[in-house]
Amino acid sequence: MQSLIEHARTFPAKIAEHGQDFTHLARGQRPMAAFLSCSDSRVIPSLITGARPGEIFELRTAGNIVPRYRSSAACGVAASLEFAVKALHVPDIIVCGHSHCGAVQGLMHRQSVESLPLMKRWLAGAGHTARLAAPRTDATGDAVEVTRQHLLTQMDHLRSYPWIAQRLTAGRLRLHAWYYTVDTGEVLACQPGSREFRGL
Ligand code: ZN
């Protein structure tokens, strides 16, 4: 923790030292995309994308879960999405799942979250039970496949938000499903119109 405090304490000096000017950030934000990823400490959106302050609007949840739209139920994800889409007018939303995801493991093996009642309820909002149509014997391969299916389910949930659906139809918004591998840094993207993931 001390290293985090030390970095934060000296951050203004570091900005100045590297000749970086943040003053324009006080005038507002116009991010080029909303980036929804897992809260996992190994997934760092700005590190993956190279985004500078003001360039991506981040939402992070356990398991990069997007609850289905419910007009009467406000939650942090829905409210943040509403702000990004309707107030900031982001033209792109990226949902980024990742390898070795604890939340996906929780979806695959419910007993692993038995002692975490809130997580158990949150995972119930993932919209599926993470069962493969044809499970493989390779546990690692299963996890990759389940993570990708899980990601595509969250994309379907995004489309359930009426103001997202409207903008998709109007061509004013694009959705992207990315899969990040934590031990190699590789990013794969789901190809438009298919469920296949390939390199960017
Ligand atoms: Zn995760």
Coordinates of C-alpha atoms and ligand atoms in Angstrom, one line a residue:
M1 CA 0.0 0.0 0.0
Q2 CA 2.8 2.4 0.8
S3 CA 4.1 2.4 -2.8
L4 CA 0.6 3.4 -3.9
I5 CA 0.5 6.3 -1.5
E6 CA 4.0 7.4 -2.4
H7 CA 3.1 7.4 -6.1
A8 CA -0.1 9.3 -5.6
R9 CA 1.7 11.8 -3.3
T10 CA 4.3 12.6 -6.0
F11 CA 2.0 12.3 -9.0
P12 CA 1.6 16.1 -9.6
A13 CA 5.4 16.4 -9.6
K14 CA 5.7 13.4 -12.0
I15 CA 3.2 15.0 -14.4
A16 CA 5.3 18.2 -14.4
E17 CA 8.5 16.3 -14.7
H18 CA 7.4 14.6 -17.9
G19 CA 6.1 17.8 -19.4
Q20 CA 2.5 16.6 -19.4
D21 CA -0.3 19.1 -19.4
F22 CA -3.5 18.1 -17.8
T23 CA -5.1 21.5 -17.6
H24 CA -7.4 20.8 -20.6
L25 CA -9.0 18.0 -18.7
A26 CA -10.6 20.6 -16.4
R27 CA -12.7 21.8 -19.3
G28 CA -14.6 18.5 -19.7
Q29 CA -14.3 15.0 -21.2
R30 CA -15.0 13.6 -24.6
P31 CA -13.9 10.0 -24.4
M32 CA -13.6 8.1 -27.7
A33 CA -15.0 4.9 -26.2
A34 CA -16.6 3.4 -23.1
F35 CA -14.5 0.4 -21.9
L36 CA -16.3 -2.1 -19.7
S37 CA -14.0 -4.7 -18.2
C38 CA -13.6 -7.0 -15.2
S39 CA -12.4 -5.5 -11.9
D40 CA -9.5 -8.0 -12.0
S41 CA -6.2 -6.3 -11.1
R42 CA -4.4 -7.8 -14.0
V43 CA -6.6 -6.1 -16.6
I44 CA -5.6 -2.5 -17.0
P45 CA -7.6 -0.8 -19.8
S46 CA -5.3 2.2 -20.3
L47 CA -2.3 -0.1 -20.4
I48 CA -3.9 -2.4 -23.0
T49 CA -5.2 0.5 -25.2
G50 CA -2.6 3.2 -24.5
A51 CA -5.5 5.5 -23.7
R52 CA -4.5 8.9 -22.1
P53 CA -6.6 10.6 -19.5
G54 CA -9.9 11.7 -21.0
E55 CA -9.8 9.1 -23.8
I56 CA -11.8 6.1 -22.4
F57 CA -14.7 6.0 -20.1
E58 CA -14.2 3.0 -17.8
L59 CA -16.7 0.8 -16.2
R60 CA -15.4 -2.1 -14.2
T61 CA -17.4 -4.9 -12.6
A62 CA -16.7 -8.4 -11.3
G63 CA -16.8 -10.5 -14.4
N64 CA -17.5 -7.6 -16.8
I65 CA -21.2 -8.4 -16.3
V66 CA -23.8 -6.1 -17.8
P67 CA -27.2 -6.7 -16.2
R68 CA -30.1 -6.8 -18.7
Y69 CA -32.0 -3.5 -19.0
R70 CA -34.8 -3.0 -16.4
S71 CA -36.3 0.5 -16.5
S72 CA -37.2 0.4 -12.8
A73 CA -33.8 -0.9 -11.5
A74 CA -31.0 1.6 -11.4
C75 CA -27.5 0.1 -10.8
G76 CA -24.0 1.4 -11.2
V77 CA -23.5 -0.2 -14.6
A78 CA -26.8 1.0 -16.1
A79 CA -26.3 4.5 -14.8
S80 CA -22.7 4.7 -16.0
L81 CA -23.7 3.4 -19.4
E82 CA -26.6 5.9 -19.6
F83 CA -24.1 8.7 -18.9
A84 CA -21.5 7.5 -21.4
V85 CA -24.0 7.0 -24.2
K86 CA -26.6 9.7 -23.6
A87 CA -24.5 12.5 -22.1
L88 CA -21.0 11.9 -23.4
H89 CA -22.2 10.4 -26.8
V90 CA -19.4 7.8 -26.9
P91 CA -19.4 6.3 -30.5
D92 CA -18.0 2.9 -29.3
I93 CA -18.5 0.5 -26.4
I94 CA -15.9 -2.2 -25.8
V95 CA -16.7 -5.1 -23.4
C96 CA -13.4 -6.8 -22.5
G97 CA -13.4 -10.2 -20.9
H98 CA -10.2 -12.0 -19.9
S99 CA -8.4 -15.2 -19.3
H100 CA -8.2 -16.7 -15.8
C101 CA -11.3 -14.8 -14.7
G102 CA -12.4 -15.6 -11.2
A103 CA -16.0 -14.6 -11.9
V104 CA -16.2 -17.0 -14.9
Q105 CA -14.8 -19.7 -12.7
G106 CA -17.6 -18.8 -10.3
L107 CA -20.1 -19.3 -13.1
M108 CA -18.6 -22.6 -14.0
H109 CA -18.3 -23.9 -10.5
R110 CA -21.0 -22.3 -8.3
Q111 CA -19.6 -24.0 -5.1
S112 CA -16.5 -21.7 -5.4
V113 CA -18.7 -18.7 -4.6
E114 CA -20.8 -20.4 -2.0
S115 CA -19.3 -18.2 0.8
L116 CA -19.8 -15.0 -1.2
P117 CA -23.6 -14.5 -1.3
L118 CA -23.5 -11.1 -2.9
M119 CA -21.2 -12.4 -5.7
K120 CA -23.5 -15.3 -6.1
R121 CA -26.4 -13.0 -6.7
W122 CA -24.3 -10.8 -9.0
L123 CA -23.3 -13.8 -11.1
A124 CA -26.9 -14.8 -11.4
G125 CA -27.3 -11.6 -13.5
A126 CA -24.8 -12.9 -16.0
G127 CA -27.7 -14.4 -17.9
H128 CA -26.5 -17.9 -18.2
T129 CA -25.1 -20.8 -16.2
A130 CA -21.9 -21.1 -18.2
R131 CA -22.6 -24.6 -19.4
L132 CA -21.1 -25.5 -22.7
A133 CA -23.2 -27.2 -25.3
A134 CA -20.5 -29.7 -25.7
P135 CA -18.0 -29.6 -22.8
R136 CA -14.4 -30.4 -23.6
T137 CA -12.2 -32.5 -21.4
D138 CA -9.6 -29.7 -21.4
A139 CA -10.4 -27.5 -18.4
T140 CA -8.4 -24.5 -19.7
G141 CA -10.1 -24.8 -23.1
D142 CA -13.5 -24.9 -21.5
A143 CA -12.7 -21.7 -19.5
V144 CA -11.7 -19.9 -22.7
E145 CA -14.8 -21.0 -24.5
V146 CA -17.1 -20.2 -21.5
T147 CA -15.5 -16.7 -21.1
R148 CA -16.1 -15.9 -24.7
Q149 CA -19.7 -17.2 -24.6
H150 CA -20.1 -15.1 -21.4
L151 CA -18.8 -12.1 -23.1
L152 CA -21.2 -12.4 -26.0
T153 CA -24.1 -12.8 -23.6
Q154 CA -23.1 -9.5 -22.1
M155 CA -23.1 -7.9 -25.6
D156 CA -26.7 -9.2 -25.9
H157 CA -27.5 -7.5 -22.6
L158 CA -26.1 -4.2 -23.9
R159 CA -28.5 -4.4 -26.8
S160 CA -31.4 -4.7 -24.4
Y161 CA -30.9 -1.0 -23.4
P162 CA -33.3 0.9 -25.6
W163 CA -31.0 3.9 -26.1
I164 CA -28.2 1.6 -27.1
A165 CA -30.4 -0.3 -29.5
Q166 CA -31.6 2.9 -31.1
R167 CA -28.1 4.2 -31.6
L168 CA -27.0 0.9 -33.1
T169 CA -29.8 0.9 -35.5
A170 CA -29.0 4.5 -36.5
G171 CA -25.3 3.7 -37.0
R172 CA -24.3 6.1 -34.2
L173 CA -22.8 3.4 -31.9
R174 CA -20.7 0.3 -32.4
L175 CA -20.2 -2.5 -29.9
H176 CA -16.9 -4.5 -29.6
A177 CA -16.2 -7.8 -27.7
W178 CA -12.6 -8.2 -26.8
Y179 CA -10.9 -11.1 -25.1
Y180 CA -7.6 -10.3 -23.2
T181 CA -5.1 -12.9 -22.2
V182 CA -3.5 -11.9 -19.0
D183 CA -0.2 -13.8 -19.4
T184 CA 0.6 -12.7 -23.0
G185 CA -1.2 -9.4 -23.4
E186 CA -2.9 -10.6 -26.5
V187 CA -6.2 -9.1 -27.4
L188 CA -8.7 -11.0 -29.6
A189 CA -11.9 -9.4 -31.0
C190 CA -15.2 -11.0 -32.0
Q191 CA -15.6 -10.7 -35.7
P192 CA -18.7 -8.7 -36.8
G193 CA -21.6 -11.0 -37.6
S194 CA -20.0 -14.1 -36.2
R195 CA -19.0 -15.6 -32.8
E196 CA -15.4 -16.1 -33.9
F197 CA -12.5 -14.4 -32.1
R198 CA -9.4 -13.3 -34.0
G199 CA -6.5 -10.9 -33.4
L200 CA -7.1 -7.2 -33.8
Ligands
ZN1 ZN -12.4 -11.3 -14.3

